[in-house]
GROMACS .gro file of C-alpha atoms in nm:
model
  392
    1MET     CA    1  -1.042   1.106  -1.302
    2SER     CA    2  -1.327   1.349  -1.352
    3SER     CA    3  -1.286   1.718  -1.274
    4ARG     CA    4  -1.528   1.685  -0.985
    5ALA     CA    5  -1.346   1.386  -0.843
    6ALA     CA    6  -1.015   1.567  -0.872
    7ALA     CA    7  -1.161   1.869  -0.693
    8ALA     CA    8  -1.318   1.650  -0.427
    9ASP     CA    9  -0.989   1.487  -0.333
   10THR     CA   10  -0.752   1.771  -0.402
   11GLY     CA   11  -0.478   1.604  -0.199
   12ARG     CA   12  -0.454   1.307  -0.434
   13PRO     CA   13  -0.211   1.354  -0.721
   14VAL     CA   14  -0.295   1.201  -1.056
   15PRO     CA   15  -0.085   0.883  -1.037
   16PRO     CA   16   0.218   0.943  -1.258
   17VAL     CA   17   0.317   0.708  -1.535
   18GLU     CA   18   0.645   0.549  -1.440
   19ALA     CA   19   0.925   0.701  -1.642
   20PRO     CA   20   1.141   0.480  -1.864
   21GLY     CA   21   1.440   0.354  -1.679
   22ARG     CA   22   1.283   0.396  -1.335
   23ARG     CA   23   1.356   0.092  -1.122
   24ARG     CA   24   1.065  -0.152  -1.115
   25PHE     CA   25   1.010  -0.407  -0.844
   26LEU     CA   26   0.700  -0.603  -0.947
   27GLY     CA   27   0.746  -0.965  -0.848
   28THR     CA   28   1.098  -0.912  -0.714
   29VAL     CA   29   1.253  -0.940  -0.372
   30VAL     CA   30   1.435  -0.625  -0.268
   31ALA     CA   31   1.623  -0.555   0.052
   32ALA     CA   32   1.476  -0.238   0.202
   33ALA     CA   33   1.711   0.042   0.292
   34VAL     CA   34   1.643   0.149   0.651
   35THR     CA   35   1.824   0.453   0.784
   36THR     CA   36   1.817   0.341   1.148
   37ALA     CA   37   1.711   0.039   1.347
   38LEU     CA   38   1.364   0.031   1.502
   39PRO     CA   39   1.330  -0.065   1.869
   40ALA     CA   40   1.187  -0.412   1.916
   41THR     CA   41   0.833  -0.404   2.057
   42ALA     CA   42   0.567  -0.661   2.128
   43HIS     CA   43   0.277  -0.643   1.887
   44ALA     CA   44   0.004  -0.621   2.153
   45ALA     CA   45   0.183  -0.498   2.466
   46PRO     CA   46   0.131  -0.129   2.554
   47ARG     CA   47   0.458  -0.102   2.749
   48GLY     CA   48   0.767   0.066   2.604
   49PRO     CA   49   0.796   0.244   2.271
   50ARG     CA   50   0.533   0.147   2.017
   51ARG     CA   51   0.574   0.121   1.641
   52LEU     CA   52   0.420   0.373   1.402
   53PHE     CA   53   0.422   0.340   1.022
   54LEU     CA   54   0.352   0.639   0.799
   55GLY     CA   55   0.233   0.653   0.439
   56THR     CA   56   0.322   0.926   0.191
   57TYR     CA   57   0.349   1.016  -0.176
   58THR     CA   58   0.703   0.979  -0.309
   59SER     CA   59   0.632   1.125  -0.654
   60VAL     CA   60   0.512   1.472  -0.550
   61ALA     CA   61   0.717   1.778  -0.460
   62GLY     CA   62   0.822   1.760  -0.097
   63GLY     CA   63   0.704   1.400  -0.064
   64GLY     CA   64   0.863   1.126   0.136
   65ALA     CA   65   1.127   0.867   0.042
   66GLY     CA   66   0.916   0.564   0.130
   67ILE     CA   67   0.728   0.421   0.428
   68GLY     CA   68   0.807   0.624   0.737
   69LEU     CA   69   0.918   0.443   1.052
   70ALA     CA   70   0.864   0.593   1.395
   71ALA     CA   71   0.815   0.504   1.761
   72TYR     CA   72   0.565   0.661   1.996
   73ASP     CA   73   0.505   0.671   2.370
   74ASP     CA   74   0.157   0.545   2.445
   75THR     CA   75   0.134   0.760   2.758
   76THR     CA   76   0.261   1.095   2.629
   77GLY     CA   77   0.191   1.056   2.258
   78HIS     CA   78   0.543   1.173   2.174
   79ILE     CA   79   0.669   1.046   1.835
   80THR     CA   80   1.032   0.981   1.744
   81ALA     CA   81   1.148   0.916   1.387
   82THR     CA   82   1.340   0.590   1.347
   83GLY     CA   83   1.393   0.545   0.973
   84THR     CA   84   1.241   0.484   0.631
   85VAL     CA   85   1.163   0.177   0.422
   86THR     CA   86   1.280   0.280   0.075
   87GLY     CA   87   1.223   0.109  -0.258
   88VAL     CA   88   0.845   0.152  -0.231
   89GLY     CA   89   0.673   0.405  -0.459
   90ASP     CA   90   0.379   0.620  -0.342
   91PRO     CA   91   0.287   0.411  -0.035
   92SER     CA   92  -0.028   0.610   0.042
   93PHE     CA   93  -0.220   0.352   0.246
   94LEU     CA   94  -0.094   0.079   0.481
   95ALA     CA   95  -0.237  -0.237   0.637
   96LEU     CA   96  -0.094  -0.501   0.869
   97HIS     CA   97  -0.125  -0.878   0.837
   98PRO     CA   98  -0.313  -1.035   1.135
   99SER     CA   99   0.010  -1.210   1.238
  100GLY     CA  100   0.185  -0.874   1.270
  101SER     CA  101   0.473  -1.002   1.060
  102THR     CA  102   0.402  -0.833   0.726
  103LEU     CA  103   0.303  -0.482   0.624
  104TYR     CA  104   0.119  -0.413   0.299
  105THR     CA  105   0.094  -0.090   0.105
  106VAL     CA  106  -0.063   0.036  -0.213
  107ASN     CA  107   0.153   0.196  -0.480
  108GLU     CA  108  -0.082   0.474  -0.585
  109ARG     CA  109   0.031   0.521  -0.943
  110GLN     CA  110  -0.116   0.497  -1.290
  111ASP     CA  111   0.031   0.147  -1.315
  112GLY     CA  112  -0.110   0.045  -0.978
  113ALA     CA  113   0.046  -0.215  -0.751
  114VAL     CA  114   0.048  -0.348  -0.397
  115THR     CA  115   0.366  -0.426  -0.204
  116ALA     CA  116   0.450  -0.658   0.086
  117VAL     CA  117   0.713  -0.570   0.349
  118ARG     CA  118   0.835  -0.830   0.599
  119LEU     CA  119   0.876  -0.667   0.938
  120SER     CA  120   1.167  -0.734   1.171
  121SER     CA  121   1.211  -0.646   1.538
  122ASP     CA  122   1.559  -0.510   1.465
  123GLY     CA  123   1.431  -0.266   1.203
  124ARG     CA  124   1.581  -0.450   0.906
  125HIS     CA  125   1.253  -0.468   0.722
  126GLN     CA  126   1.256  -0.638   0.382
  127VAL     CA  127   1.050  -0.551   0.075
  128LEU     CA  128   0.918  -0.884  -0.053
  129GLY     CA  129   0.803  -0.750  -0.387
  130SER     CA  130   0.493  -0.608  -0.555
  131ARG     CA  131   0.203  -0.725  -0.767
  132ALA     CA  132   0.000  -0.528  -1.019
  133THR     CA  133  -0.355  -0.449  -0.909
  134GLY     CA  134  -0.483  -0.442  -1.268
  135GLY     CA  135  -0.601  -0.084  -1.226
  136ALA     CA  136  -0.491   0.275  -1.178
  137GLY     CA  137  -0.442   0.469  -0.858
  138PRO     CA  138  -0.497   0.207  -0.586
  139CYS     CA  139  -0.574   0.404  -0.270
  140HIS     CA  140  -0.689   0.146  -0.013
  141LEU     CA  141  -0.619  -0.212   0.087
  142SER     CA  142  -0.703  -0.452   0.367
  143VAL     CA  143  -0.618  -0.807   0.469
  144HIS     CA  144  -0.896  -1.063   0.493
  145PRO     CA  145  -0.921  -1.181   0.858
  146GLY     CA  146  -0.803  -1.529   0.765
  147GLY     CA  147  -0.472  -1.379   0.656
  148ASN     CA  148  -0.472  -1.550   0.316
  149TRP     CA  149  -0.602  -1.274   0.088
  150LEU     CA  150  -0.518  -0.908   0.024
  151LEU     CA  151  -0.801  -0.685  -0.101
  152SER     CA  152  -0.733  -0.356  -0.280
  153ALA     CA  153  -0.933  -0.070  -0.435
  154ASN     CA  154  -0.825   0.109  -0.755
  155TYR     CA  155  -0.954   0.466  -0.727
  156THR     CA  156  -0.885   0.598  -1.075
  157SER     CA  157  -1.017   0.296  -1.264
  158GLY     CA  158  -1.299   0.211  -1.022
  159SER     CA  159  -1.212  -0.154  -0.964
  160VAL     CA  160  -1.128  -0.390  -0.678
  161ALA     CA  161  -0.869  -0.668  -0.677
  162VAL     CA  162  -0.773  -0.977  -0.477
  163HIS     CA  163  -0.424  -1.122  -0.429
  164PRO     CA  164  -0.327  -1.440  -0.242
  165ILE     CA  165  -0.090  -1.406   0.051
  166GLU     CA  166   0.177  -1.673   0.063
  167ALA     CA  167   0.314  -1.832   0.380
  168SER     CA  168   0.612  -1.595   0.367
  169GLY     CA  169   0.383  -1.292   0.356
  170ALA     CA  170   0.466  -1.227  -0.009
  171LEU     CA  171   0.187  -1.175  -0.261
  172GLY     CA  172   0.088  -1.414  -0.536
  173ALA     CA  173  -0.061  -1.335  -0.875
  174ARG     CA  174  -0.396  -1.155  -0.876
  175THR     CA  175  -0.697  -1.387  -0.860
  176ALA     CA  176  -0.980  -1.136  -0.911
  177LEU     CA  177  -1.046  -0.795  -1.064
  178VAL     CA  178  -1.396  -0.647  -1.065
  179THR     CA  179  -1.480  -0.309  -1.220
  180HIS     CA  180  -1.783  -0.117  -1.094
  181SER     CA  181  -1.984  -0.071  -1.413
  182ALA     CA  182  -2.328  -0.004  -1.261
  183PRO     CA  183  -2.507   0.204  -1.151
  184PRO     CA  184  -2.404   0.502  -1.365
  185PRO     CA  185  -2.157   0.750  -1.212
  186GLY     CA  186  -2.289   1.027  -0.990
  187PRO     CA  187  -2.321   1.390  -1.103
  188GLY     CA  188  -1.996   1.510  -1.261
  189GLN     CA  189  -1.805   1.196  -1.166
  190GLY     CA  190  -1.734   1.061  -1.513
  191GLY     CA  191  -1.671   0.708  -1.390
  192PRO     CA  192  -1.643   0.477  -1.090
  193HIS     CA  193  -1.388   0.553  -0.816
  194ALA     CA  194  -1.337   0.264  -0.575
  195HIS     CA  195  -1.215   0.419  -0.251
  196GLN     CA  196  -1.217   0.138   0.004
  197ILE     CA  197  -1.253  -0.239   0.039
  198ILE     CA  198  -1.299  -0.417   0.373
  199THR     CA  199  -1.430  -0.741   0.520
  200SER     CA  200  -1.740  -0.735   0.739
  201PRO     CA  201  -1.682  -0.813   1.111
  202ASP     CA  202  -1.848  -1.155   1.073
  203GLY     CA  203  -1.602  -1.238   0.794
  204GLY     CA  204  -1.879  -1.345   0.558
  205HIS     CA  205  -1.874  -1.058   0.312
  206VAL     CA  206  -1.646  -0.801   0.148
  207LEU     CA  207  -1.771  -0.445   0.104
  208ALA     CA  208  -1.633  -0.194  -0.148
  209VAL     CA  209  -1.713   0.176  -0.125
  210ASP     CA  210  -1.724   0.362  -0.458
  211LEU     CA  211  -1.723   0.741  -0.453
  212GLY     CA  212  -1.793   0.769  -0.826
  213THR     CA  213  -2.109   0.559  -0.839
  214ASP     CA  214  -2.241   0.664  -0.495
  215THR     CA  215  -2.261   0.295  -0.406
  216VAL     CA  216  -2.137   0.042  -0.152
  217TYR     CA  217  -2.101  -0.303  -0.315
  218THR     CA  218  -2.123  -0.626  -0.116
  219TYR     CA  219  -1.932  -0.931  -0.242
  220ARG     CA  220  -1.872  -1.282  -0.121
  221LEU     CA  221  -1.508  -1.390  -0.129
  222ASP     CA  222  -1.436  -1.749  -0.228
  223THR     CA  223  -1.160  -1.824   0.022
  224ALA     CA  224  -1.039  -2.121  -0.182
  225ARG     CA  225  -1.007  -1.949  -0.521
  226GLY     CA  226  -0.983  -1.580  -0.429
  227THR     CA  227  -1.273  -1.471  -0.648
  228LEU     CA  228  -1.547  -1.218  -0.575
  229THR     CA  229  -1.917  -1.276  -0.635
  230ALA     CA  230  -2.159  -0.982  -0.625
  231VAL     CA  231  -2.423  -1.013  -0.353
  232SER     CA  232  -2.595  -0.674  -0.325
  233ARG     CA  233  -2.537  -0.302  -0.352
  234ALA     CA  234  -2.648  -0.003  -0.148
  235THR     CA  235  -2.678   0.329  -0.327
  236VAL     CA  236  -2.681   0.662  -0.145
  237ARG     CA  237  -2.822   0.986  -0.283
  238PRO     CA  238  -2.663   1.108  -0.610
  239GLY     CA  239  -2.356   1.323  -0.555
  240ALA     CA  240  -2.297   1.213  -0.195
  241GLY     CA  241  -1.961   1.059  -0.286
  242PRO     CA  242  -1.923   0.782  -0.024
  243ARG     CA  243  -1.559   0.745   0.073
  244HIS     CA  244  -1.509   0.538   0.386
  245LEU     CA  245  -1.711   0.282   0.585
  246THR     CA  246  -1.637   0.186   0.946
  247PHE     CA  247  -1.821  -0.091   1.127
  248HIS     CA  248  -1.949  -0.062   1.481
  249PRO     CA  249  -1.811  -0.342   1.704
  250SER     CA  250  -2.159  -0.496   1.721
  251GLY     CA  251  -2.129  -0.584   1.352
  252ARG     CA  252  -2.489  -0.478   1.294
  253TYR     CA  253  -2.422  -0.114   1.204
  254ALA     CA  254  -2.164   0.079   1.005
  255PHE     CA  255  -2.089   0.448   0.964
  256LEU     CA  256  -2.037   0.592   0.617
  257ALA     CA  257  -1.844   0.914   0.544
  258ASN     CA  258  -1.973   1.093   0.233
  259GLU     CA  259  -1.695   1.305   0.087
  260LEU     CA  260  -1.882   1.521  -0.162
  261ASP     CA  261  -2.189   1.632   0.032
  262ASN     CA  262  -2.016   1.667   0.371
  263THR     CA  263  -2.231   1.415   0.561
  264VAL     CA  264  -2.218   1.086   0.746
  265ALA     CA  265  -2.481   0.811   0.754
  266VAL     CA  266  -2.558   0.529   0.995
  267CYS     CA  267  -2.610   0.208   0.796
  268GLY     CA  268  -2.781  -0.109   0.908
  269TYR     CA  269  -2.599  -0.431   0.820
  270ASP     CA  270  -2.741  -0.782   0.795
  271PRO     CA  271  -2.462  -1.038   0.843
  272ALA     CA  272  -2.675  -1.316   0.700
  273THR     CA  273  -2.730  -1.151   0.363
  274GLY     CA  274  -2.449  -0.894   0.351
  275ARG     CA  275  -2.705  -0.624   0.275
  276LEU     CA  276  -2.618  -0.269   0.384
  277THR     CA  277  -2.902  -0.020   0.440
  278PRO     CA  278  -2.789   0.345   0.457
  279GLY     CA  279  -2.982   0.580   0.684
  280ALA     CA  280  -3.045   0.951   0.645
  281PRO     CA  281  -2.743   1.181   0.597
  282GLN     CA  282  -2.626   1.359   0.911
  283PRO     CA  283  -2.408   1.669   0.960
  284THR     CA  284  -2.037   1.657   1.032
  285GLY     CA  285  -2.039   1.968   1.246
  286ALA     CA  286  -1.802   2.139   1.004
  287GLY     CA  287  -2.063   2.395   0.900
  288PRO     CA  288  -2.143   2.515   0.548
  289GLY     CA  289  -1.897   2.484   0.262
  290THR     CA  290  -1.688   2.197   0.137
  291SER     CA  291  -1.518   1.993   0.406
  292TYR     CA  292  -1.440   1.662   0.232
  293PRO     CA  293  -1.481   1.425   0.529
  294ALA     CA  294  -1.219   1.156   0.498
  295ARG     CA  295  -1.221   0.872   0.748
  296LEU     CA  296  -1.415   0.755   1.053
  297ALA     CA  297  -1.260   0.579   1.352
  298VAL     CA  298  -1.473   0.404   1.616
  299THR     CA  299  -1.354   0.313   1.965
  300ARG     CA  300  -1.328  -0.055   2.043
  301ASP     CA  301  -1.602  -0.032   2.307
  302GLY     CA  302  -1.832   0.124   2.045
  303ARG     CA  303  -1.908   0.436   2.251
  304PHE     CA  304  -1.748   0.708   2.038
  305ALA     CA  305  -1.670   0.781   1.674
  306PHE     CA  306  -1.434   1.037   1.525
  307LEU     CA  307  -1.429   1.186   1.176
  308ALA     CA  308  -1.153   1.374   0.991
  309ASN     CA  309  -1.269   1.685   0.800
  310ARG     CA  310  -1.006   1.792   0.547
  311GLY     CA  311  -1.152   2.124   0.435
  312HIS     CA  312  -1.246   2.231   0.789
  313ASN     CA  313  -0.918   2.096   0.931
  314SER     CA  314  -1.103   1.947   1.225
  315LEU     CA  315  -1.200   1.625   1.397
  316THR     CA  316  -1.567   1.563   1.464
  317ARG     CA  317  -1.667   1.381   1.784
  318TYR     CA  318  -1.978   1.164   1.798
  319ALA     CA  319  -2.135   0.970   2.082
  320VAL     CA  320  -2.253   0.631   1.956
  321GLU     CA  321  -2.588   0.533   2.102
  322ASP     CA  322  -2.851   0.257   2.083
  323GLY     CA  323  -2.593  -0.013   2.027
  324GLY     CA  324  -2.457   0.157   1.716
  325ALA     CA  325  -2.787   0.264   1.561
  326ARG     CA  326  -2.742   0.635   1.635
  327LEU     CA  327  -2.469   0.897   1.613
  328ARG     CA  328  -2.504   1.204   1.835
  329LEU     CA  329  -2.290   1.500   1.732
  330LEU     CA  330  -2.073   1.625   2.020
  331GLY     CA  331  -1.876   1.890   1.832
  332THR     CA  332  -1.547   1.945   1.652
  333VAL     CA  333  -1.191   2.021   1.758
  334PRO     CA  334  -0.911   2.173   1.546
  335VAL     CA  335  -0.680   1.905   1.412
  336GLY     CA  336  -0.371   2.124   1.443
  337GLY     CA  337  -0.266   2.065   1.083
  338ASP     CA  338  -0.381   2.106   0.723
  339HIS     CA  339  -0.590   1.846   0.533
  340PRO     CA  340  -0.625   1.549   0.773
  341ARG     CA  341  -0.632   1.266   0.522
  342HIS     CA  342  -0.633   0.976   0.766
  343ILE     CA  343  -0.698   0.909   1.136
  344ALA     CA  344  -0.635   0.601   1.349
  345LEU     CA  345  -0.668   0.500   1.713
  346SER     CA  346  -0.378   0.334   1.892
  347PRO     CA  347  -0.433  -0.029   2.001
  348SER     CA  348  -0.467   0.089   2.361
  349GLN     CA  349  -0.731   0.342   2.250
  350ASN     CA  350  -0.543   0.605   2.453
  351LEU     CA  351  -0.433   0.804   2.147
  352LEU     CA  352  -0.570   0.919   1.814
  353PHE     CA  353  -0.332   0.997   1.525
  354ALA     CA  354  -0.418   1.231   1.234
  355ALA     CA  355  -0.204   1.239   0.918
  356ASN     CA  356  -0.220   1.593   0.778
  357GLN     CA  357  -0.125   1.585   0.411
  358ARG     CA  358  -0.076   1.952   0.325
  359SER     CA  359   0.107   2.054   0.642
  360SER     CA  360   0.324   1.738   0.632
  361THR     CA  361   0.251   1.665   0.997
  362VAL     CA  362   0.100   1.404   1.224
  363SER     CA  363  -0.116   1.533   1.511
  364VAL     CA  364  -0.166   1.321   1.822
  365PHE     CA  365  -0.455   1.346   2.068
  366HIS     CA  366  -0.523   1.193   2.407
  367VAL     CA  367  -0.861   1.019   2.403
  368ASP     CA  368  -1.083   1.038   2.711
  369ARG     CA  369  -1.259   0.703   2.696
  370THR     CA  370  -1.531   0.821   2.934
  371THR     CA  371  -1.633   1.142   2.757
  372GLY     CA  372  -1.481   1.106   2.410
  373GLU     CA  373  -1.290   1.431   2.460
  374LEU     CA  374  -0.980   1.482   2.245
  375ARG     CA  375  -0.685   1.669   2.395
  376PRO     CA  376  -0.371   1.754   2.193
  377ALA     CA  377  -0.065   1.554   2.299
  378GLY     CA  378   0.199   1.821   2.237
  379GLY     CA  379   0.303   1.969   1.905
  380PRO     CA  380   0.270   1.796   1.567
  381PHE     CA  381   0.527   1.548   1.438
  382ARG     CA  382   0.671   1.646   1.101
  383PHE     CA  383   0.665   1.393   0.819
  384PRO     CA  384   0.664   1.477   0.445
  385VAL     CA  385   0.316   1.463   0.286
  386ALA     CA  386   0.170   1.248   0.563
  387VAL     CA  387  -0.135   1.065   0.423
  388CYS     CA  388  -0.163   0.756   0.645
  389ALA     CA  389  -0.078   0.674   1.007
  390LEU     CA  390  -0.071   0.313   1.128
  391PRO     CA  391   0.005   0.287   1.503
  392LEU     CA  392   0.081  -0.059   1.642
   0.00000   0.00000   0.00000
């Protein structure tokens, strides 16, 4: 990782090389140790306690012991710890299978991997095993809407990978690995840094955001073979450092958070060709200085967007206008923690969760779906080195 990249994402440790003798679990089936049972909940029903999964780093001082398990009240926002899935190293980003039966996580280490965890209503979740991503420091993953392929992004090595998902939810051997070799890295970057990989809302294309090359790559996924074919690429201004792309529900626009120059951009998207067209950079409302915007979340009705600012320790509120073509800055609110690495809306859209890495907390906000106002839902929930929050 270049010095600039390391400075830009100061919360990310350099993935450690696994020490000799440390237990490996690539390709194995391991029973997860869970400290307590998790209340059974329906995947889509808003009634009763809801499930919350939390990502962390296990290899840093004060880090967690694995994937955090919690329950939350969708009305009050109150979070209660319910256990930990152990046997999973550095689970810094999480994604759920469309069936709701399997959870996937990256293992953000030098010898990168992705892990599958079968979920159970009684809390006896089972680690199904891991597969190597073929790169270093995987920091993001997503499941293709068809449920048959897992996509992952290797930050340190600047590559993206594809793994098949078996009927059991377990992962098969990697079918694709593509390294971003062009265009040249941005100023001071030293190399590509793939930060995100997602499928477009129409399901026709896969988009990978690379902070190091200041580029969003569009691929077509062969859903029979699991291979990626390059379609187009959209390059933003040098040094912008694109980190995270979120689509508007219309599927015709997407919002891009640029980590290094503290901006966001509205991008046009053509579903027919997969071509992304970034618009002019816009302010985050965090003021001058380095804020390292992290992740955008858009409400399901497409009316509001929220952005986490790590340096400013705030959440930016935007009104989304013209069917997704315009972001109007509404202002910022304090996040109530330090270094909000990740934000996510609850399925009901009533709550927004912010994982604050440096304060080891999760902040919860009530979301006013009429005005986009964010109101704190009590005090923060403590969780070691919280870097991802996945509310179900």
